[in-house]
Amino acid sequence: MERGIEHSGAWVIALFVIVIASWFLYKYLAPKTWREWMGAGLIQGFIIALYAEMYGFPLTIYFLVRFLGIDSGYLNANLWSTLVGVGETGMMISMLLGYALLFIGFGIFFQGWRQLYHAKQENRLATDGLYGLVRHPQYTGLFIALFGEGVIHWPTLFSVGLFPVIVVTYVMLARREEQKVIDEFGEEYLKYKRNVPAFLPVKGKWKQFIQRSDHTVNKLD
């Protein structure tokens, strides 16, 4: 190794971001069953691995240099910068795109949470707003946010590897949740399910879907 890697060693920042992100995770996902706790635990591991490498020790870069023979003449803590060899410019592009997806995903997640909360308070089925376009907007937002931050912005072996596991886990969890809703609302939900996709809006509806997610955590009741 010819030199150290910049943007690493800031363990205080890593710890701070991990604690804040984890607090939001458990506050708004609010796991109750063991399956929900398992899903939240996977995301917790994703968060720890991601920010520990982002601000602490860039394990992925060192691993790839050591075992895959990547040229160590130029290294950057950001994986895309190192692999593509475009330096700070590449890191900036991946950062901007990743943050854009992160904030869009958060907007969708929190707005979905807000709409579902109000529907439960009124003892009704959530079918308006984001729920008029997909049946599980919270999970859609979660997937977009994790993909933006852990795959586009700052990919690591752990974040890239855990992302599909998280998706599969929450798809399975969504199916179990739907069965409970069917038991409660019966034909009303079955009709809704036949007309509204689970996670991805139909073609031509993505713009509308994103526009309906313009509420952030500061606008939550």
mmCIF file with all atom_site columns, C-alpha atoms in Angstrom:
data_model
loop_
_atom_site.group_PDB
_atom_site.id
_atom_site.type_symbol
_atom_site.label_atom_id
_atom_site.label_alt_id
_atom_site.label_comp_id
_atom_site.label_asym_id
_atom_site.label_entity_id
_atom_site.label_seq_id
_atom_site.pdbx_PDB_ins_code
_atom_site.Cartn_x
_atom_site.Cartn_y
_atom_site.Cartn_z
_atom_site.occupancy
_atom_site.B_iso_or_equiv
_atom_site.pdbx_formal_charge
_atom_site.auth_seq_id
_atom_site.auth_comp_id
_atom_site.auth_asym_id
_atom_site.auth_atom_id
_atom_site.pdbx_PDB_model_num
ATOM 1   C CA . MET A 1 1   ? 0.000   0.000   0.000   1.00 0.00 ? 1   MET A CA 1
ATOM 2   C CA . GLU A 1 2   ? 1.636   3.193   -1.169  1.00 0.00 ? 2   GLU A CA 1
ATOM 3   C CA . ARG A 1 3   ? -0.399  5.612   0.897   1.00 0.00 ? 3   ARG A CA 1
ATOM 4   C CA . GLY A 1 4   ? -3.298  5.869   3.238   1.00 0.00 ? 4   GLY A CA 1
ATOM 5   C CA . ILE A 1 5   ? -6.851  6.444   2.132   1.00 0.00 ? 5   ILE A CA 1
ATOM 6   C CA . GLU A 1 6   ? -8.512  9.789   2.650   1.00 0.00 ? 6   GLU A CA 1
ATOM 7   C CA . HIS A 1 7   ? -11.966 10.229  4.183   1.00 0.00 ? 7   HIS A CA 1
ATOM 8   C CA . SER A 1 8   ? -11.357 7.549   6.808   1.00 0.00 ? 8   SER A CA 1
ATOM 9   C CA . GLY A 1 9   ? -10.550 7.338   10.505  1.00 0.00 ? 9   GLY A CA 1
ATOM 10  C CA . ALA A 1 10  ? -13.367 9.646   11.656  1.00 0.00 ? 10  ALA A CA 1
ATOM 11  C CA . TRP A 1 11  ? -14.875 7.158   14.110  1.00 0.00 ? 11  TRP A CA 1
ATOM 12  C CA . VAL A 1 12  ? -16.711 9.827   16.119  1.00 0.00 ? 12  VAL A CA 1
ATOM 13  C CA . ILE A 1 13  ? -18.635 10.867  13.010  1.00 0.00 ? 13  ILE A CA 1
ATOM 14  C CA . ALA A 1 14  ? -19.279 7.223   12.147  1.00 0.00 ? 14  ALA A CA 1
ATOM 15  C CA . LEU A 1 15  ? -20.704 6.537   15.599  1.00 0.00 ? 15  LEU A CA 1
ATOM 16  C CA . PHE A 1 16  ? -22.851 9.672   15.546  1.00 0.00 ? 16  PHE A CA 1
ATOM 17  C CA . VAL A 1 17  ? -24.380 8.887   12.131  1.00 0.00 ? 17  VAL A CA 1
ATOM 18  C CA . ILE A 1 18  ? -24.977 5.230   13.068  1.00 0.00 ? 18  ILE A CA 1
ATOM 19  C CA . VAL A 1 19  ? -26.794 6.213   16.271  1.00 0.00 ? 19  VAL A CA 1
ATOM 20  C CA . ILE A 1 20  ? -28.983 8.828   14.547  1.00 0.00 ? 20  ILE A CA 1
ATOM 21  C CA . ALA A 1 21  ? -29.820 6.563   11.578  1.00 0.00 ? 21  ALA A CA 1
ATOM 22  C CA . SER A 1 22  ? -30.593 3.658   13.921  1.00 0.00 ? 22  SER A CA 1
ATOM 23  C CA . TRP A 1 23  ? -32.868 5.827   16.055  1.00 0.00 ? 23  TRP A CA 1
ATOM 24  C CA . PHE A 1 24  ? -34.931 6.801   12.999  1.00 0.00 ? 24  PHE A CA 1
ATOM 25  C CA . LEU A 1 25  ? -34.970 3.189   11.862  1.00 0.00 ? 25  LEU A CA 1
ATOM 26  C CA . TYR A 1 26  ? -36.491 1.792   15.041  1.00 0.00 ? 26  TYR A CA 1
ATOM 27  C CA . LYS A 1 27  ? -38.749 4.780   15.638  1.00 0.00 ? 27  LYS A CA 1
ATOM 28  C CA . TYR A 1 28  ? -40.534 4.577   12.298  1.00 0.00 ? 28  TYR A CA 1
ATOM 29  C CA . LEU A 1 29  ? -40.288 0.877   11.452  1.00 0.00 ? 29  LEU A CA 1
ATOM 30  C CA . ALA A 1 30  ? -41.383 0.079   15.015  1.00 0.00 ? 30  ALA A CA 1
ATOM 31  C CA . PRO A 1 31  ? -40.768 -3.701  14.811  1.00 0.00 ? 31  PRO A CA 1
ATOM 32  C CA . LYS A 1 32  ? -43.075 -5.911  16.878  1.00 0.00 ? 32  LYS A CA 1
ATOM 33  C CA . THR A 1 33  ? -42.886 -9.489  15.620  1.00 0.00 ? 33  THR A CA 1
ATOM 34  C CA . TRP A 1 34  ? -39.671 -11.477 15.377  1.00 0.00 ? 34  TRP A CA 1
ATOM 35  C CA . ARG A 1 35  ? -39.812 -11.218 11.570  1.00 0.00 ? 35  ARG A CA 1
ATOM 36  C CA . GLU A 1 36  ? -40.002 -7.440  11.799  1.00 0.00 ? 36  GLU A CA 1
ATOM 37  C CA . TRP A 1 37  ? -37.090 -7.452  14.244  1.00 0.00 ? 37  TRP A CA 1
ATOM 38  C CA . MET A 1 38  ? -35.117 -9.636  11.844  1.00 0.00 ? 38  MET A CA 1
ATOM 39  C CA . GLY A 1 39  ? -35.716 -7.185  8.991   1.00 0.00 ? 39  GLY A CA 1
ATOM 40  C CA . ALA A 1 40  ? -34.799 -4.227  11.194  1.00 0.00 ? 40  ALA A CA 1
ATOM 41  C CA . GLY A 1 41  ? -31.686 -6.092  12.328  1.00 0.00 ? 41  GLY A CA 1
ATOM 42  C CA . LEU A 1 42  ? -30.562 -6.552  8.721   1.00 0.00 ? 42  LEU A CA 1
ATOM 43  C CA . ILE A 1 43  ? -30.978 -2.842  8.075   1.00 0.00 ? 43  ILE A CA 1
ATOM 44  C CA . GLN A 1 44  ? -29.118 -2.109  11.324  1.00 0.00 ? 44  GLN A CA 1
ATOM 45  C CA . GLY A 1 45  ? -26.230 -4.248  10.083  1.00 0.00 ? 45  GLY A CA 1
ATOM 46  C CA . PHE A 1 46  ? -26.393 -2.443  6.740   1.00 0.00 ? 46  PHE A CA 1
ATOM 47  C CA . ILE A 1 47  ? -26.177 0.939   8.481   1.00 0.00 ? 47  ILE A CA 1
ATOM 48  C CA . ILE A 1 48  ? -23.288 -0.067  10.752  1.00 0.00 ? 48  ILE A CA 1
ATOM 49  C CA . ALA A 1 49  ? -21.273 -1.625  7.921   1.00 0.00 ? 49  ALA A CA 1
ATOM 50  C CA . LEU A 1 50  ? -21.913 1.292   5.590   1.00 0.00 ? 50  LEU A CA 1
ATOM 51  C CA . TYR A 1 51  ? -20.985 4.161   7.883   1.00 0.00 ? 51  TYR A CA 1
ATOM 52  C CA . ALA A 1 52  ? -18.165 2.311   9.631   1.00 0.00 ? 52  ALA A CA 1
ATOM 53  C CA . GLU A 1 53  ? -16.508 2.021   6.223   1.00 0.00 ? 53  GLU A CA 1
ATOM 54  C CA . MET A 1 54  ? -17.535 5.468   5.032   1.00 0.00 ? 54  MET A CA 1
ATOM 55  C CA . TYR A 1 55  ? -16.012 7.305   7.997   1.00 0.00 ? 55  TYR A CA 1
ATOM 56  C CA . GLY A 1 56  ? -13.964 4.675   9.780   1.00 0.00 ? 56  GLY A CA 1
ATOM 57  C CA . PHE A 1 57  ? -11.988 1.897   8.136   1.00 0.00 ? 57  PHE A CA 1
ATOM 58  C CA . PRO A 1 58  ? -12.454 1.298   4.345   1.00 0.00 ? 58  PRO A CA 1
ATOM 59  C CA . LEU A 1 59  ? -12.335 -2.476  4.602   1.00 0.00 ? 59  LEU A CA 1
ATOM 60  C CA . THR A 1 60  ? -13.792 -3.060  1.127   1.00 0.00 ? 60  THR A CA 1
ATOM 61  C CA . ILE A 1 61  ? -11.054 -1.085  -0.622  1.00 0.00 ? 61  ILE A CA 1
ATOM 62  C CA . TYR A 1 62  ? -8.262  -2.803  1.301   1.00 0.00 ? 62  TYR A CA 1
ATOM 63  C CA . PHE A 1 63  ? -9.823  -6.200  0.647   1.00 0.00 ? 63  PHE A CA 1
ATOM 64  C CA . LEU A 1 64  ? -10.086 -5.617  -3.096  1.00 0.00 ? 64  LEU A CA 1
ATOM 65  C CA . VAL A 1 65  ? -6.540  -4.300  -3.315  1.00 0.00 ? 65  VAL A CA 1
ATOM 66  C CA . ARG A 1 66  ? -5.174  -7.219  -1.302  1.00 0.00 ? 66  ARG A CA 1
ATOM 67  C CA . PHE A 1 67  ? -7.041  -10.110 -2.911  1.00 0.00 ? 67  PHE A CA 1
ATOM 68  C CA . LEU A 1 68  ? -8.127  -8.892  -6.349  1.00 0.00 ? 68  LEU A CA 1
ATOM 69  C CA . GLY A 1 69  ? -4.985  -7.080  -7.375  1.00 0.00 ? 69  GLY A CA 1
ATOM 70  C CA . ILE A 1 70  ? -6.461  -3.634  -7.940  1.00 0.00 ? 70  ILE A CA 1
ATOM 71  C CA . ASP A 1 71  ? -3.772  -1.076  -8.681  1.00 0.00 ? 71  ASP A CA 1
ATOM 72  C CA . SER A 1 72  ? -2.915  0.614   -5.390  1.00 0.00 ? 72  SER A CA 1
ATOM 73  C CA . GLY A 1 73  ? -1.221  3.579   -7.061  1.00 0.00 ? 73  GLY A CA 1
ATOM 74  C CA . TYR A 1 74  ? -4.405  5.566   -6.729  1.00 0.00 ? 74  TYR A CA 1
ATOM 75  C CA . LEU A 1 75  ? -6.932  4.717   -4.054  1.00 0.00 ? 75  LEU A CA 1
ATOM 76  C CA . ASN A 1 76  ? -9.961  6.513   -2.753  1.00 0.00 ? 76  ASN A CA 1
ATOM 77  C CA . ALA A 1 77  ? -12.249 5.447   0.062   1.00 0.00 ? 77  ALA A CA 1
ATOM 78  C CA . ASN A 1 78  ? -15.169 5.521   -2.392  1.00 0.00 ? 78  ASN A CA 1
ATOM 79  C CA . LEU A 1 79  ? -15.352 2.210   -4.265  1.00 0.00 ? 79  LEU A CA 1
ATOM 80  C CA . TRP A 1 80  ? -16.621 3.686   -7.539  1.00 0.00 ? 80  TRP A CA 1
ATOM 81  C CA . SER A 1 81  ? -13.778 6.233   -7.601  1.00 0.00 ? 81  SER A CA 1
ATOM 82  C CA . THR A 1 82  ? -11.219 3.481   -7.108  1.00 0.00 ? 82  THR A CA 1
ATOM 83  C CA . LEU A 1 83  ? -12.682 0.991   -9.586  1.00 0.00 ? 83  LEU A CA 1
ATOM 84  C CA . VAL A 1 84  ? -13.403 3.473   -12.378 1.00 0.00 ? 84  VAL A CA 1
ATOM 85  C CA . GLY A 1 85  ? -10.347 5.607   -11.675 1.00 0.00 ? 85  GLY A CA 1
ATOM 86  C CA . VAL A 1 86  ? -12.093 8.957   -11.989 1.00 0.00 ? 86  VAL A CA 1
ATOM 87  C CA . GLY A 1 87  ? -10.996 10.340  -8.624  1.00 0.00 ? 87  GLY A CA 1
ATOM 88  C CA . GLU A 1 88  ? -12.884 13.012  -6.748  1.00 0.00 ? 88  GLU A CA 1
ATOM 89  C CA . THR A 1 89  ? -15.089 13.752  -9.765  1.00 0.00 ? 89  THR A CA 1
ATOM 90  C CA . GLY A 1 90  ? -16.434 10.200  -9.738  1.00 0.00 ? 90  GLY A CA 1
ATOM 91  C CA . MET A 1 91  ? -16.958 10.345  -6.002  1.00 0.00 ? 91  MET A CA 1
ATOM 92  C CA . MET A 1 92  ? -18.871 13.605  -6.341  1.00 0.00 ? 92  MET A CA 1
ATOM 93  C CA . ILE A 1 93  ? -21.130 12.174  -9.057  1.00 0.00 ? 93  ILE A CA 1
ATOM 94  C CA . SER A 1 94  ? -21.895 9.043   -7.048  1.00 0.00 ? 94  SER A CA 1
ATOM 95  C CA . MET A 1 95  ? -22.457 11.160  -3.943  1.00 0.00 ? 95  MET A CA 1
ATOM 96  C CA . LEU A 1 96  ? -24.953 13.501  -5.633  1.00 0.00 ? 96  LEU A CA 1
ATOM 97  C CA . LEU A 1 97  ? -26.865 10.683  -7.307  1.00 0.00 ? 97  LEU A CA 1
ATOM 98  C CA . GLY A 1 98  ? -26.821 8.597   -4.139  1.00 0.00 ? 98  GLY A CA 1
ATOM 99  C CA . TYR A 1 99  ? -28.047 11.448  -1.958  1.00 0.00 ? 99  TYR A CA 1
ATOM 100 C CA . ALA A 1 100 ? -30.796 12.254  -4.459  1.00 0.00 ? 100 ALA A CA 1
ATOM 101 C CA . LEU A 1 101 ? -32.087 8.675   -4.198  1.00 0.00 ? 101 LEU A CA 1
ATOM 102 C CA . LEU A 1 102 ? -31.619 8.725   -0.420  1.00 0.00 ? 102 LEU A CA 1
ATOM 103 C CA . PHE A 1 103 ? -33.769 11.830  0.062   1.00 0.00 ? 103 PHE A CA 1
ATOM 104 C CA . ILE A 1 104 ? -36.398 10.664  -2.436  1.00 0.00 ? 104 ILE A CA 1
ATOM 105 C CA . GLY A 1 105 ? -36.554 7.337   -0.622  1.00 0.00 ? 105 GLY A CA 1
ATOM 106 C CA . PHE A 1 106 ? -36.848 9.027   2.771   1.00 0.00 ? 106 PHE A CA 1
ATOM 107 C CA . GLY A 1 107 ? -39.613 11.275  1.461   1.00 0.00 ? 107 GLY A CA 1
ATOM 108 C CA . ILE A 1 108 ? -41.570 8.274   0.217   1.00 0.00 ? 108 ILE A CA 1
ATOM 109 C CA . PHE A 1 109 ? -40.945 6.324   3.426   1.00 0.00 ? 109 PHE A CA 1
ATOM 110 C CA . PHE A 1 110 ? -42.044 9.085   5.805   1.00 0.00 ? 110 PHE A CA 1
ATOM 111 C CA . GLN A 1 111 ? -45.039 10.118  3.733   1.00 0.00 ? 111 GLN A CA 1
ATOM 112 C CA . GLY A 1 112 ? -46.142 6.492   3.536   1.00 0.00 ? 112 GLY A CA 1
ATOM 113 C CA . TRP A 1 113 ? -45.715 6.165   7.300   1.00 0.00 ? 113 TRP A CA 1
ATOM 114 C CA . ARG A 1 114 ? -47.752 9.318   7.863   1.00 0.00 ? 114 ARG A CA 1
ATOM 115 C CA . GLN A 1 115 ? -50.603 8.208   5.600   1.00 0.00 ? 115 GLN A CA 1
ATOM 116 C CA . LEU A 1 116 ? -50.756 4.748   7.152   1.00 0.00 ? 116 LEU A CA 1
ATOM 117 C CA . TYR A 1 117 ? -50.706 6.245   10.662  1.00 0.00 ? 117 TYR A CA 1
ATOM 118 C CA . HIS A 1 118 ? -53.715 8.444   9.897   1.00 0.00 ? 118 HIS A CA 1
ATOM 119 C CA . ALA A 1 119 ? -55.575 5.535   8.268   1.00 0.00 ? 119 ALA A CA 1
ATOM 120 C CA . LYS A 1 120 ? -55.057 3.410   11.380  1.00 0.00 ? 120 LYS A CA 1
ATOM 121 C CA . GLN A 1 121 ? -56.223 6.264   13.600  1.00 0.00 ? 121 GLN A CA 1
ATOM 122 C CA . GLU A 1 122 ? -59.425 6.427   11.548  1.00 0.00 ? 122 GLU A CA 1
ATOM 123 C CA . ASN A 1 123 ? -59.755 2.620   11.460  1.00 0.00 ? 123 ASN A CA 1
ATOM 124 C CA . ARG A 1 124 ? -59.826 2.516   7.671   1.00 0.00 ? 124 ARG A CA 1
ATOM 125 C CA . LEU A 1 125 ? -57.849 1.001   4.826   1.00 0.00 ? 125 LEU A CA 1
ATOM 126 C CA . ALA A 1 126 ? -55.081 3.236   3.442   1.00 0.00 ? 126 ALA A CA 1
ATOM 127 C CA . THR A 1 127 ? -55.789 3.562   -0.281  1.00 0.00 ? 127 THR A CA 1
ATOM 128 C CA . ASP A 1 128 ? -55.155 7.231   -1.008  1.00 0.00 ? 128 ASP A CA 1
ATOM 129 C CA . GLY A 1 129 ? -51.992 9.251   -1.574  1.00 0.00 ? 129 GLY A CA 1
ATOM 130 C CA . LEU A 1 130 ? -48.982 7.010   -2.101  1.00 0.00 ? 130 LEU A CA 1
ATOM 131 C CA . TYR A 1 131 ? -51.146 4.006   -1.274  1.00 0.00 ? 131 TYR A CA 1
ATOM 132 C CA . GLY A 1 132 ? -53.179 4.789   -4.363  1.00 0.00 ? 132 GLY A CA 1
ATOM 133 C CA . LEU A 1 133 ? -50.119 3.976   -6.473  1.00 0.00 ? 133 LEU A CA 1
ATOM 134 C CA . VAL A 1 134 ? -48.437 1.123   -4.568  1.00 0.00 ? 134 VAL A CA 1
ATOM 135 C CA . ARG A 1 135 ? -49.529 -1.060  -1.662  1.00 0.00 ? 135 ARG A CA 1
ATOM 136 C CA . HIS A 1 136 ? -46.264 -0.767  0.301   1.00 0.00 ? 136 HIS A CA 1
ATOM 137 C CA . PRO A 1 137 ? -44.810 2.723   -0.266  1.00 0.00 ? 137 PRO A CA 1
ATOM 138 C CA . GLN A 1 138 ? -42.827 2.620   2.990   1.00 0.00 ? 138 GLN A CA 1
ATOM 139 C CA . TYR A 1 139 ? -40.859 -0.377  1.774   1.00 0.00 ? 139 TYR A CA 1
ATOM 140 C CA . THR A 1 140 ? -40.455 1.123   -1.690  1.00 0.00 ? 140 THR A CA 1
ATOM 141 C CA . GLY A 1 141 ? -38.974 4.247   -0.108  1.00 0.00 ? 141 GLY A CA 1
ATOM 142 C CA . LEU A 1 142 ? -36.747 2.139   2.109   1.00 0.00 ? 142 LEU A CA 1
ATOM 143 C CA . PHE A 1 143 ? -35.396 0.206   -0.886  1.00 0.00 ? 143 PHE A CA 1
ATOM 144 C CA . ILE A 1 144 ? -34.707 3.392   -2.849  1.00 0.00 ? 144 ILE A CA 1
ATOM 145 C CA . ALA A 1 145 ? -32.946 5.051   0.113   1.00 0.00 ? 145 ALA A CA 1
ATOM 146 C CA . LEU A 1 146 ? -30.750 2.031   0.874   1.00 0.00 ? 146 LEU A CA 1
ATOM 147 C CA . PHE A 1 147 ? -29.879 1.549   -2.789  1.00 0.00 ? 147 PHE A CA 1
ATOM 148 C CA . GLY A 1 148 ? -28.934 5.202   -3.155  1.00 0.00 ? 148 GLY A CA 1
ATOM 149 C CA . GLU A 1 149 ? -26.764 5.343   -0.039  1.00 0.00 ? 149 GLU A CA 1
ATOM 150 C CA . GLY A 1 150 ? -25.303 1.834   0.102   1.00 0.00 ? 150 GLY A CA 1
ATOM 151 C CA . VAL A 1 151 ? -24.923 0.934   -3.584  1.00 0.00 ? 151 VAL A CA 1
ATOM 152 C CA . ILE A 1 152 ? -24.663 4.194   -5.536  1.00 0.00 ? 152 ILE A CA 1
ATOM 153 C CA . HIS A 1 153 ? -23.126 6.634   -3.058  1.00 0.00 ? 153 HIS A CA 1
ATOM 154 C CA . TRP A 1 154 ? -20.846 4.454   -0.949  1.00 0.00 ? 154 TRP A CA 1
ATOM 155 C CA . PRO A 1 155 ? -20.883 0.777   -1.941  1.00 0.00 ? 155 PRO A CA 1
ATOM 156 C CA . THR A 1 156 ? -19.164 -1.740  0.328   1.00 0.00 ? 156 THR A CA 1
ATOM 157 C CA . LEU A 1 157 ? -19.016 -5.517  0.230   1.00 0.00 ? 157 LEU A CA 1
ATOM 158 C CA . PHE A 1 158 ? -21.462 -5.629  3.122   1.00 0.00 ? 158 PHE A CA 1
ATOM 159 C CA . SER A 1 159 ? -23.940 -3.013  1.884   1.00 0.00 ? 159 SER A CA 1
ATOM 160 C CA . VAL A 1 160 ? -24.070 -4.409  -1.655  1.00 0.00 ? 160 VAL A CA 1
ATOM 161 C CA . GLY A 1 161 ? -24.363 -7.957  -0.323  1.00 0.00 ? 161 GLY A CA 1
ATOM 162 C CA . LEU A 1 162 ? -27.042 -7.137  2.247   1.00 0.00 ? 162 LEU A CA 1
ATOM 163 C CA . PHE A 1 163 ? -29.220 -5.031  -0.054  1.00 0.00 ? 163 PHE A CA 1
ATOM 164 C CA . PRO A 1 164 ? -30.858 -7.930  -1.966  1.00 0.00 ? 164 PRO A CA 1
ATOM 165 C CA . VAL A 1 165 ? -31.277 -9.835  1.313   1.00 0.00 ? 165 VAL A CA 1
ATOM 166 C CA . ILE A 1 166 ? -33.120 -6.853  2.803   1.00 0.00 ? 166 ILE A CA 1
ATOM 167 C CA . VAL A 1 167 ? -35.348 -6.599  -0.271  1.00 0.00 ? 167 VAL A CA 1
ATOM 168 C CA . VAL A 1 168 ? -36.288 -10.290 -0.142  1.00 0.00 ? 168 VAL A CA 1
ATOM 169 C CA . THR A 1 169 ? -36.895 -10.107 3.618   1.00 0.00 ? 169 THR A CA 1
ATOM 170 C CA . TYR A 1 170 ? -39.278 -7.170  3.328   1.00 0.00 ? 170 TYR A CA 1
ATOM 171 C CA . VAL A 1 171 ? -41.082 -8.595  0.307   1.00 0.00 ? 171 VAL A CA 1
ATOM 172 C CA . MET A 1 172 ? -41.823 -11.694 2.386   1.00 0.00 ? 172 MET A CA 1
ATOM 173 C CA . LEU A 1 173 ? -42.799 -9.532  5.360   1.00 0.00 ? 173 LEU A CA 1
ATOM 174 C CA . ALA A 1 174 ? -45.155 -7.521  3.162   1.00 0.00 ? 174 ALA A CA 1
ATOM 175 C CA . ARG A 1 175 ? -46.925 -10.706 2.072   1.00 0.00 ? 175 ARG A CA 1
ATOM 176 C CA . ARG A 1 176 ? -47.502 -11.710 5.693   1.00 0.00 ? 176 ARG A CA 1
ATOM 177 C CA . GLU A 1 177 ? -48.769 -8.236  6.540   1.00 0.00 ? 177 GLU A CA 1
ATOM 178 C CA . GLU A 1 178 ? -51.187 -8.384  3.624   1.00 0.00 ? 178 GLU A CA 1
ATOM 179 C CA . GLN A 1 179 ? -52.698 -11.594 4.943   1.00 0.00 ? 179 GLN A CA 1
ATOM 180 C CA . LYS A 1 180 ? -53.459 -9.845  8.222   1.00 0.00 ? 180 LYS A CA 1
ATOM 181 C CA . VAL A 1 181 ? -55.069 -6.941  6.365   1.00 0.00 ? 181 VAL A CA 1
ATOM 182 C CA . ILE A 1 182 ? -57.161 -9.379  4.315   1.00 0.00 ? 182 ILE A CA 1
ATOM 183 C CA . ASP A 1 183 ? -58.376 -10.944 7.548   1.00 0.00 ? 183 ASP A CA 1
ATOM 184 C CA . GLU A 1 184 ? -59.420 -7.489  8.754   1.00 0.00 ? 184 GLU A CA 1
ATOM 185 C CA . PHE A 1 185 ? -60.830 -5.846  5.617   1.00 0.00 ? 185 PHE A CA 1
ATOM 186 C CA . GLY A 1 186 ? -61.691 -8.855  3.444   1.00 0.00 ? 186 GLY A CA 1
ATOM 187 C CA . GLU A 1 187 ? -62.972 -8.141  -0.059  1.00 0.00 ? 187 GLU A CA 1
ATOM 188 C CA . GLU A 1 188 ? -62.225 -4.432  0.239   1.00 0.00 ? 188 GLU A CA 1
ATOM 189 C CA . TYR A 1 189 ? -58.511 -5.138  0.409   1.00 0.00 ? 189 TYR A CA 1
ATOM 190 C CA . LEU A 1 190 ? -58.638 -7.928  -2.194  1.00 0.00 ? 190 LEU A CA 1
ATOM 191 C CA . LYS A 1 191 ? -60.201 -5.499  -4.673  1.00 0.00 ? 191 LYS A CA 1
ATOM 192 C CA . TYR A 1 192 ? -57.555 -2.895  -3.803  1.00 0.00 ? 192 TYR A CA 1
ATOM 193 C CA . LYS A 1 193 ? -54.816 -5.508  -4.205  1.00 0.00 ? 193 LYS A CA 1
ATOM 194 C CA . ARG A 1 194 ? -56.029 -6.458  -7.684  1.00 0.00 ? 194 ARG A CA 1
ATOM 195 C CA . ASN A 1 195 ? -55.828 -2.858  -8.874  1.00 0.00 ? 195 ASN A CA 1
ATOM 196 C CA . VAL A 1 196 ? -52.681 -1.530  -7.167  1.00 0.00 ? 196 VAL A CA 1
ATOM 197 C CA . PRO A 1 197 ? -49.129 -2.977  -7.570  1.00 0.00 ? 197 PRO A CA 1
ATOM 198 C CA . ALA A 1 198 ? -47.136 -3.972  -4.508  1.00 0.00 ? 198 ALA A CA 1
ATOM 199 C CA . PHE A 1 199 ? -43.928 -1.919  -4.676  1.00 0.00 ? 199 PHE A CA 1
ATOM 200 C CA . LEU A 1 200 ? -43.400 -0.296  -8.081  1.00 0.00 ? 200 LEU A CA 1
ATOM 201 C CA . PRO A 1 201 ? -45.871 2.152   -9.652  1.00 0.00 ? 201 PRO A CA 1
ATOM 202 C CA . VAL A 1 202 ? -47.142 1.288   -13.110 1.00 0.00 ? 202 VAL A CA 1
ATOM 203 C CA . LYS A 1 203 ? -45.384 2.830   -16.091 1.00 0.00 ? 203 LYS A CA 1
ATOM 204 C CA . GLY A 1 204 ? -45.982 6.551   -16.298 1.00 0.00 ? 204 GLY A CA 1
ATOM 205 C CA . LYS A 1 205 ? -46.850 6.925   -12.599 1.00 0.00 ? 205 LYS A CA 1
ATOM 206 C CA . TRP A 1 206 ? -43.343 7.335   -11.138 1.00 0.00 ? 206 TRP A CA 1
ATOM 207 C CA . LYS A 1 207 ? -43.374 11.127  -11.406 1.00 0.00 ? 207 LYS A CA 1
ATOM 208 C CA . GLN A 1 208 ? -46.702 11.300  -9.624  1.00 0.00 ? 208 GLN A CA 1
ATOM 209 C CA . PHE A 1 209 ? -45.442 8.850   -7.015  1.00 0.00 ? 209 PHE A CA 1
ATOM 210 C CA . ILE A 1 210 ? -42.396 11.000  -6.228  1.00 0.00 ? 210 ILE A CA 1
ATOM 211 C CA . GLN A 1 211 ? -44.470 14.191  -6.197  1.00 0.00 ? 211 GLN A CA 1
ATOM 212 C CA . ARG A 1 212 ? -46.744 12.689  -3.550  1.00 0.00 ? 212 ARG A CA 1
ATOM 213 C CA . SER A 1 213 ? -43.735 12.070  -1.307  1.00 0.00 ? 213 SER A CA 1
ATOM 214 C CA . ASP A 1 214 ? -42.840 15.722  -0.776  1.00 0.00 ? 214 ASP A CA 1
ATOM 215 C CA . HIS A 1 215 ? -43.341 15.523  2.991   1.00 0.00 ? 215 HIS A CA 1
ATOM 216 C CA . THR A 1 216 ? -40.191 15.118  5.033   1.00 0.00 ? 216 THR A CA 1
ATOM 217 C CA . VAL A 1 217 ? -39.733 14.157  8.646   1.00 0.00 ? 217 VAL A CA 1
ATOM 218 C CA . ASN A 1 218 ? -40.110 17.807  9.640   1.00 0.00 ? 218 ASN A CA 1
ATOM 219 C CA . LYS A 1 219 ? -43.675 17.795  8.273   1.00 0.00 ? 219 LYS A CA 1
ATOM 220 C CA . LEU A 1 220 ? -44.767 14.679  10.127  1.00 0.00 ? 220 LEU A CA 1
ATOM 221 C CA . ASP A 1 221 ? -47.536 15.163  12.668  1.00 0.00 ? 221 ASP A CA 1
#
